C-alpha positions as a Python dict, from the first residue, in 0.01 Angstrom:
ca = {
    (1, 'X'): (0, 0, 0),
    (2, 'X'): (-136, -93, -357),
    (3, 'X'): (-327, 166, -538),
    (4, 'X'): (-439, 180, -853),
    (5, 'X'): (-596, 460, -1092),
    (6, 'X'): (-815, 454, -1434),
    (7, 'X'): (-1001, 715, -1609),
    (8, 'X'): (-1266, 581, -1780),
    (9, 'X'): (-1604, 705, -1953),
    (10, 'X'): (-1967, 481, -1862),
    (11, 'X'): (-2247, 513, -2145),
    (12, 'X'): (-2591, 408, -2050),
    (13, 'X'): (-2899, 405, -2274),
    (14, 'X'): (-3231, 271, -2079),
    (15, 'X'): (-3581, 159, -2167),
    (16, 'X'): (-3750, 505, -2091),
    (17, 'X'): (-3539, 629, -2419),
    (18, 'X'): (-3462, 963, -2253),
    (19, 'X'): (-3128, 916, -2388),
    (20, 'X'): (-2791, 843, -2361),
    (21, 'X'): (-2658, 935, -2010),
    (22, 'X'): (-2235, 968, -1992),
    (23, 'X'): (-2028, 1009, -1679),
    (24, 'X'): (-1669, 1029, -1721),
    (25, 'X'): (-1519, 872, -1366),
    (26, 'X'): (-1197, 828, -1199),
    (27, 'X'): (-1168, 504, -993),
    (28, 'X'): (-926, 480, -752),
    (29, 'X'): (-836, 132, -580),
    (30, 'X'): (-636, 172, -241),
    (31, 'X'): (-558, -169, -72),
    (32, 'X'): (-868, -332, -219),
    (33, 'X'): (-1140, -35, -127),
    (34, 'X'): (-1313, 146, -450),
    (35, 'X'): (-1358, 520, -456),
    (36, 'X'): (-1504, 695, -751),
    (37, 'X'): (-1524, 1072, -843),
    (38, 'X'): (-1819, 1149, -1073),
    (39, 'X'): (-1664, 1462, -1322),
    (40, 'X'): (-1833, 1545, -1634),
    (41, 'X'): (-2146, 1423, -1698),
    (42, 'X'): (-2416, 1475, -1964),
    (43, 'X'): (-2743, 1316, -2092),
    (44, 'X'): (-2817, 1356, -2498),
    (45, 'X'): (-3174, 1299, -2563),
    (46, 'X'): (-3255, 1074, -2861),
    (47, 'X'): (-3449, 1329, -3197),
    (48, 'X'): (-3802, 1224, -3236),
    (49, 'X'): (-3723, 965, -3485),
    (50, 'X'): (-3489, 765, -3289),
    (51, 'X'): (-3727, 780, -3013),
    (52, 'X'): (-4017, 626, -3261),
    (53, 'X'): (-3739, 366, -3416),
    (54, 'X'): (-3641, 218, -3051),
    (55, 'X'): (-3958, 196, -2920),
    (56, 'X'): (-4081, -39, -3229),
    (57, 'X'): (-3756, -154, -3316),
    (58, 'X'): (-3921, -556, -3073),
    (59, 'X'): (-4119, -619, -3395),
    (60, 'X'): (-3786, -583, -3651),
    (61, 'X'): (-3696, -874, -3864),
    (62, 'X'): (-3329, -958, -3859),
    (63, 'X'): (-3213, -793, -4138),
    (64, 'X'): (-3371, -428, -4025),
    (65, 'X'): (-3245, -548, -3650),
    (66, 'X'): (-2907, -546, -3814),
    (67, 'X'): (-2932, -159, -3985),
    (68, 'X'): (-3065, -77, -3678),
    (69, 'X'): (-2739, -202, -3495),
    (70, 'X'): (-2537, -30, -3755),
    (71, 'X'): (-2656, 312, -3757),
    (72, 'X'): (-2755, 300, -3356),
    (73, 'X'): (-2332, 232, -3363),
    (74, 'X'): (-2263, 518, -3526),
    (75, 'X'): (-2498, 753, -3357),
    (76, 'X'): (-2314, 656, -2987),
    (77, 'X'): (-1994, 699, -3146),
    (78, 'X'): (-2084, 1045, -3229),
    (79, 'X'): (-2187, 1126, -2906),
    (80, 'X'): (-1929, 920, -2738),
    (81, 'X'): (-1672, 1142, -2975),
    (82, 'X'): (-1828, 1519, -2872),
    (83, 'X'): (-1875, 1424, -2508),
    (84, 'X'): (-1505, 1381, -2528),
    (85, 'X'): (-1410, 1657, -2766),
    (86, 'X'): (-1666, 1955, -2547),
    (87, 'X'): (-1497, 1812, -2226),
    (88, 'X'): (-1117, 1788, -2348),
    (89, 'X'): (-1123, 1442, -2184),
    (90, 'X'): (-781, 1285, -2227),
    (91, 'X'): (-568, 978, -2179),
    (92, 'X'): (-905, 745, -2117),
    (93, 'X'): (-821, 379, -1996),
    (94, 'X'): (-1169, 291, -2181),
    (95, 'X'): (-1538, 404, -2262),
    (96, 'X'): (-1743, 153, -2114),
    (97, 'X'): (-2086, 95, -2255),
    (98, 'X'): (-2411, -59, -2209),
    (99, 'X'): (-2531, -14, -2563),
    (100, 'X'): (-2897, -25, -2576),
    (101, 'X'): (-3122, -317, -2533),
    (102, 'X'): (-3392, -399, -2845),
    (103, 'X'): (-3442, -758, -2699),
    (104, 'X'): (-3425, -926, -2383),
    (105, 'X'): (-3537, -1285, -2343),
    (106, 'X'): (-3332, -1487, -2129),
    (107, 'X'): (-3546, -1791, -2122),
    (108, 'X'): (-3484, -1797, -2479),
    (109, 'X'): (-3114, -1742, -2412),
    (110, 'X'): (-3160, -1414, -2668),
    (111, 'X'): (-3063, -1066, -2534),
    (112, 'X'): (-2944, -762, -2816),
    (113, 'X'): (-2771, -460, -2682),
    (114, 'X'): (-2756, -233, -3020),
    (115, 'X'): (-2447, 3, -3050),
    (116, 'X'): (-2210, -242, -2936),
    (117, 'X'): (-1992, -383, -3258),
    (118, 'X'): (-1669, -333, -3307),
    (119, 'X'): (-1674, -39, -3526),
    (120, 'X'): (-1723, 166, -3182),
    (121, 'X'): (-1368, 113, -3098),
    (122, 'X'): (-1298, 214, -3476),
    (123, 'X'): (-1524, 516, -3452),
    (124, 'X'): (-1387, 667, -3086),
    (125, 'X'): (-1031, 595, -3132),
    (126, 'X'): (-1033, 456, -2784),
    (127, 'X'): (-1082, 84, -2612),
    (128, 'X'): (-1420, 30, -2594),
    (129, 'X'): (-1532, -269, -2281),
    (130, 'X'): (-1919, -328, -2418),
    (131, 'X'): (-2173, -609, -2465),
    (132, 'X'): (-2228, -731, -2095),
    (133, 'X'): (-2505, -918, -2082),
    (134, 'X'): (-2468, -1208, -2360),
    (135, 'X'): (-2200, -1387, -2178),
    (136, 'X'): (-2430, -1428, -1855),
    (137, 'X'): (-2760, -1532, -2062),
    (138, 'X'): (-2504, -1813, -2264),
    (139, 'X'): (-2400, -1959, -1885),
    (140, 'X'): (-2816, -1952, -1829),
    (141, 'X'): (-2855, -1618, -1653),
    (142, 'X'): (-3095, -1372, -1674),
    (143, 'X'): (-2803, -1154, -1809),
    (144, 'X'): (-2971, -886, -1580),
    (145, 'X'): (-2988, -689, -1329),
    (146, 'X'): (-2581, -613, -1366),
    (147, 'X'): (-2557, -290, -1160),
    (148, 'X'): (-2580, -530, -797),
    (149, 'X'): (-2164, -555, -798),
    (150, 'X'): (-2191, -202, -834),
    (151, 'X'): (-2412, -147, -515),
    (152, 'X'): (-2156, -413, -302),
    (153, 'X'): (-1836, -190, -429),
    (154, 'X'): (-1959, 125, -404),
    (155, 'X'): (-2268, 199, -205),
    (156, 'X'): (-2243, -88, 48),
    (157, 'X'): (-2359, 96, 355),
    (158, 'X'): (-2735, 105, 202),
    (159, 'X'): (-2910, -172, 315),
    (160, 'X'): (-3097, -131, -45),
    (161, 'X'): (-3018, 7, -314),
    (162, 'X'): (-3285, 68, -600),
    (163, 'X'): (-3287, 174, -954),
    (164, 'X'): (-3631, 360, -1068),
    (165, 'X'): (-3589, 349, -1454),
    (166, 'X'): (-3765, 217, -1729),
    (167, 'X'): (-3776, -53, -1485),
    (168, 'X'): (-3720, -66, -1106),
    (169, 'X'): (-3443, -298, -941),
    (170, 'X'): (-3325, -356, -608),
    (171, 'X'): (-3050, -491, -440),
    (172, 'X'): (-2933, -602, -101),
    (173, 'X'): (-2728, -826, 65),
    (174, 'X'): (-2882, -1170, 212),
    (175, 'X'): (-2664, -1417, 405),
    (176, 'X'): (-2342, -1256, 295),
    (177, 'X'): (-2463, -1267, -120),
    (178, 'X'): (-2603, -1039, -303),
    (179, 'X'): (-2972, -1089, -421),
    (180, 'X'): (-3103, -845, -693),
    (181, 'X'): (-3400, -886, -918),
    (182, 'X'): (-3656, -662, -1129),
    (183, 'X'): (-3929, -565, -950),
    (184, 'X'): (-4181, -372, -1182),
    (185, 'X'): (-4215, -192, -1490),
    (186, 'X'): (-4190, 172, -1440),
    (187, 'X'): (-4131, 488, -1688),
    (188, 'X'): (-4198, 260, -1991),
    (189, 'X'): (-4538, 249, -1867),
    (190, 'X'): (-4589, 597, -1691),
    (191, 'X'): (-4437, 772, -1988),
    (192, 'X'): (-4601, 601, -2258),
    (193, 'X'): (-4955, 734, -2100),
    (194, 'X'): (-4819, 1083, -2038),
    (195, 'X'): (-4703, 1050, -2418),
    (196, 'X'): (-5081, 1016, -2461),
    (197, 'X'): (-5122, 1374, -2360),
    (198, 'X'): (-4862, 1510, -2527),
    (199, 'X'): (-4591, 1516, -2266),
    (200, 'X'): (-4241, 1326, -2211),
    (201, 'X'): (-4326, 1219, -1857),
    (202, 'X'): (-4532, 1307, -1564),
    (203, 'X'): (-4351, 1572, -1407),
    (204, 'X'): (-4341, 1505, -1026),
    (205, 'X'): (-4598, 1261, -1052),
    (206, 'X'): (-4872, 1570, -1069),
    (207, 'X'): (-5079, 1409, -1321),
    (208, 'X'): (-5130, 1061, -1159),
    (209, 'X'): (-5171, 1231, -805),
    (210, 'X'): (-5490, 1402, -977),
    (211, 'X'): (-5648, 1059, -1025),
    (212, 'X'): (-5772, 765, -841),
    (213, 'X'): (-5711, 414, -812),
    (214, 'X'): (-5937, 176, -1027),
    (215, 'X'): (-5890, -133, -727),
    (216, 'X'): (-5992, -404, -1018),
    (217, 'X'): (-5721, -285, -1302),
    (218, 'X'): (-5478, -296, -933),
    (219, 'X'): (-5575, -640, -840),
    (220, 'X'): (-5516, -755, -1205),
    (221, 'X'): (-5158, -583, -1226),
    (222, 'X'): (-5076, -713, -864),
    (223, 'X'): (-5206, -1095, -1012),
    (224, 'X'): (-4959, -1111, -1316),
    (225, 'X'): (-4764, -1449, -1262),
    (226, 'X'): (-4415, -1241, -1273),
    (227, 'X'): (-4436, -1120, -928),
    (228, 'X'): (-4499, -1464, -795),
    (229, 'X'): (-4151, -1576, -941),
    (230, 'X'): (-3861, -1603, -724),
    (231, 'X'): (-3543, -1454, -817),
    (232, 'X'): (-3321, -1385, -1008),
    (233, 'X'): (-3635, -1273, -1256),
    (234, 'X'): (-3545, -1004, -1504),
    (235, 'X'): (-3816, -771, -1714),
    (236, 'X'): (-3801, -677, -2082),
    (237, 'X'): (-4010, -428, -2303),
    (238, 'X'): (-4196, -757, -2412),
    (239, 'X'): (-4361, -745, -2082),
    (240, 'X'): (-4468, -440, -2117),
    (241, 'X'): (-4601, -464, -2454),
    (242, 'X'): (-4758, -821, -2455),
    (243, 'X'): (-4908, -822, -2128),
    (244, 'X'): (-4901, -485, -1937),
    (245, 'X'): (-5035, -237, -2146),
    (246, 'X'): (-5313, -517, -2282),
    (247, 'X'): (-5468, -515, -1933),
    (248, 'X'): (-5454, -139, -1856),
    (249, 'X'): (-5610, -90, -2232),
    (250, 'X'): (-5882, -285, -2193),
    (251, 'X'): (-6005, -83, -1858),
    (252, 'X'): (-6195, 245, -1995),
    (253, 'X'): (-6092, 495, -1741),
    (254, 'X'): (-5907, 809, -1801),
    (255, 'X'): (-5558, 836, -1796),
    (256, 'X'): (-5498, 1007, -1516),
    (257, 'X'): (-5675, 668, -1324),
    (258, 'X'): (-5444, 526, -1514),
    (259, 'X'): (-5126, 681, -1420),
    (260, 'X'): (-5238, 656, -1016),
    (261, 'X'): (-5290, 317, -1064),
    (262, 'X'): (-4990, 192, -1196),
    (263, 'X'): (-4797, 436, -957),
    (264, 'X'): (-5014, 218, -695),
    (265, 'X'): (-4898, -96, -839),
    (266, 'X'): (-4533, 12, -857),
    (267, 'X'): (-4491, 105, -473),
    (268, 'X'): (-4683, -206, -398),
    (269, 'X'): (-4465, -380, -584),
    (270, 'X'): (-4198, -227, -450),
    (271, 'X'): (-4272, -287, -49),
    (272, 'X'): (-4380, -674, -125),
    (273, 'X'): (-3998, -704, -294),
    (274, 'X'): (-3838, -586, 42),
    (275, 'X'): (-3771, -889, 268),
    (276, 'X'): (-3699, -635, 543),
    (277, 'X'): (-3925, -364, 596),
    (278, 'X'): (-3669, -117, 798),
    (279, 'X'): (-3298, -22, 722),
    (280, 'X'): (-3231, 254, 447),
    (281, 'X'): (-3302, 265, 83),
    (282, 'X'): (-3081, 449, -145),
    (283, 'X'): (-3331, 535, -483),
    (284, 'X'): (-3152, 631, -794),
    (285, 'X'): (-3299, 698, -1162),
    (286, 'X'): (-3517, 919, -1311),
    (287, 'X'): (-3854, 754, -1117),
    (288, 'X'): (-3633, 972, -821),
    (289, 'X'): (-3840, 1274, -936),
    (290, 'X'): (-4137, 1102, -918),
    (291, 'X'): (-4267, 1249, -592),
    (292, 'X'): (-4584, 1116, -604),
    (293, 'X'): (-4409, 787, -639),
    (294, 'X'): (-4164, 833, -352),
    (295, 'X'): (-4466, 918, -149),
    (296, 'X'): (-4645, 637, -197),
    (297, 'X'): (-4355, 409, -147),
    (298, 'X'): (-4244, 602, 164),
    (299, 'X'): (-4635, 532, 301),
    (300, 'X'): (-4621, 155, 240),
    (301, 'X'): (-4280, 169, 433),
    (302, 'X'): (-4339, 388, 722),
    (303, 'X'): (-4007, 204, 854),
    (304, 'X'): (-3791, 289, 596),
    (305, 'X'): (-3526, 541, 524),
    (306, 'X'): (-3562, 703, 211),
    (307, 'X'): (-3233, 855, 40),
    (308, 'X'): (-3233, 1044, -272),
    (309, 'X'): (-2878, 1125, -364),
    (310, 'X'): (-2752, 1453, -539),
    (311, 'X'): (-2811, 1478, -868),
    (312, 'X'): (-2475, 1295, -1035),
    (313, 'X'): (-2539, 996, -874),
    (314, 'X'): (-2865, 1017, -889),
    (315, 'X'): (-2931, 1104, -1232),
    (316, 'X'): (-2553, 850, -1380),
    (317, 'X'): (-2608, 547, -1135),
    (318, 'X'): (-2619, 322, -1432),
    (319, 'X'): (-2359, 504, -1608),
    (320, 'X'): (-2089, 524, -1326),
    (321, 'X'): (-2148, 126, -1269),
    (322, 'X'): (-2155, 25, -1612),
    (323, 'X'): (-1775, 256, -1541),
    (324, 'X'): (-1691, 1, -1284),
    (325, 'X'): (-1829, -298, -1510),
    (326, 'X'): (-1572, -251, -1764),
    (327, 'X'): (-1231, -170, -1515),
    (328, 'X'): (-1332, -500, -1391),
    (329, 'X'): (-1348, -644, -1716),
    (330, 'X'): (-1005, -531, -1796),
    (331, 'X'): (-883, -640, -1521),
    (332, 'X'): (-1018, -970, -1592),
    (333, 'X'): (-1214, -1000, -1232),
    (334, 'X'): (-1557, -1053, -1171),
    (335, 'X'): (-1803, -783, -1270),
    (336, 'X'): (-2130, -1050, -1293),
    (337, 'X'): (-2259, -1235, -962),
    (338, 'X'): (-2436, -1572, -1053),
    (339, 'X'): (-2674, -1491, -715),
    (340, 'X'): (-2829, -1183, -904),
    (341, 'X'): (-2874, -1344, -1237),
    (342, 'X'): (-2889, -1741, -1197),
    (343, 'X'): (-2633, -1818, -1402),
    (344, 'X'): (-2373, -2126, -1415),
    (345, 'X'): (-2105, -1943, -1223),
    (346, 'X'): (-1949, -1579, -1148),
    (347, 'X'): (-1797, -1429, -1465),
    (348, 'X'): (-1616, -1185, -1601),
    (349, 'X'): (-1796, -1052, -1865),
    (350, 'X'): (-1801, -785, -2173),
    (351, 'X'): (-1621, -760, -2493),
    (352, 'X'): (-1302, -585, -2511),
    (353, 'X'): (-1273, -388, -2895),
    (354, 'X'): (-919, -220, -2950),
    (355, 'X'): (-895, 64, -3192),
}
């Protein structure tokens, strides 16, 4: 029997900038088959400052791109370092990180995951498996979705698996590969209008349940030439910024319409992405609290089972694949599937920084 063991810390920042979420996991591997324990976990919301610098940080020039990088390094170091130090975390094979992404533009063959130069290593004392995504978009790939390998390894009996973030993503298995995509912009829509009212998000989806669908601002979401791509198709802020929120601005309804539109749009969205209508769906992300949300998705898919995990994997998805991302890194196998993100060929990718 072969078994192996590593101890290992994930670090995932998303698009809905409610911080930096950290799982510290123990894989084991017995005879080929993945098991994971989820210990100590944590999420460290970004000051008001940071919040304000990420969200504009599309519209930097170069140079200011490159302080940003700098000082966003720093700040994960830091909380990379008292993660460890509060949970007396020791003898770490890695910390694997995402970093967080500023720009994503595959079709350009430009993606930036901040936080990710070598100083990290430097900074943590430990070996540090980062920067994912460039190596995929260089082979032409989308350089996203990456959790997918996750979902084969480690939640395979789903029949979907979907990510409600910033942005939603599924995942499933189609003639023995796996397919995954982006589906829709999510939180970095639905919190940017409860922002509007002075809140961080729209707690259960109250405030958007309160409103009603404007069924010409849905038909105009529903027409944007994205959702007639096929996959693999990936979603940026840009998106969001140049062609979202420009539609739902120029519609002069309140917010609340607002919110139960787009929530409208989303589940839509979500059952049109589904090639099978029946099976089970395992939701993670923060959009998981989003009953109103659920609900409507659970209405367009009457056929559907509906899982909503306990709260560690629920709320450190990302963070416990992004884990698994970088064991497979170091052990030099593949951790990116050309069938999720188009590119040239499966890959091992990430860079490896040694203190």
């Amino acid at each position: 029997m072969k078994e192996e063991y590593y101890n290992v810390i994930g670090v995932m920042s998303g698009t809905s900038l409610d911080g930096v979420d950290l799982a510290h996991i123990e894989f084991s591997i017995i005879n080929t088959i993945w098991k994971f324990k989820i210990k100590e976990t944590a999420t460290i919301p970004y000051n008001k400052l940071w919040i304000e610098r990420l969200k504009i940080a599309v519209n930097f020039s170069t140079k200011a791109l490159e302080e940003l990088n700098q000082e966003y390094t720093i700040l994960l170091a830091n909380i990379i370092n008292n993660f460890i130090e509060k949970n007396a975390i020791v003898n770490l094979d890695a910390v694997c990180s995402h970093g967080h992404t500023i720009l994503h533009q595959p079709h350009e063959g430009i993606t930036l995951q901040i936080g990710n130069l070598p100083d990290i290593a430097s900074l943590t004392r430990q070996k540090v498996v980062c920067d994912f995504r460039v190596k995929d978009v260089q082979l032409g790939g989308q350089g996203a979705p990456l959790v997918p390998i996750g979902d084969q390894l480690l939640f395979s009996e789903y029949d979907y698996c979907m990510n409600l973030g910033g942005f939603s993503n599924i995942s499933f298995n189609n003639d023995n590969e796996r397919i995954a995509f982006d589906i829709a912009p999510v939180n970095t829509v639905l919190n940017y209008y409860a922002n509007k009212l002075g809140l961080d998000y729209d707690d259960k989806g109250q405030i958007a349940k309160e409103g009603t669908i404007n069924q010409a601002l849905l038909a105009e979401l529903n027409d944007l030439d994205f959702y007639r791509k096929s996959f693999p198709k990936s979603l940026g802020f840009e998106f969001v910024k140049e062609r979202v929120l420009p539609i739902i601005e120029s519609y002069k309804i309140t917010i609340k319409d607002k919110l139960n539109t787009f929530t409208e749009h989303i589940a839509q969205q979500t059952a049109a992405a589904l090639p099978l209508k029946k099976g089970s769906l395992l939701i993670t992300g923060g959009g998981a609290y989003n009953q109103y949300l659920i609900s409507r998705i659970n209405n367009l898919l009457p056929d559907l089972k509906i899982i909503i995990p306990a709260k560690g994997i629920l709320e450190f998805k990302e963070a416990l694949i992004f884990a698994l991302l970088g064991v497979l890194r170091l052990k030099n196998e593949i951790n990116i599937l050309k069938s999720v993100t188009g590119a040239s060929k499966n890959h091992s990718s990430g860079t490896i920084y040694d203190f």
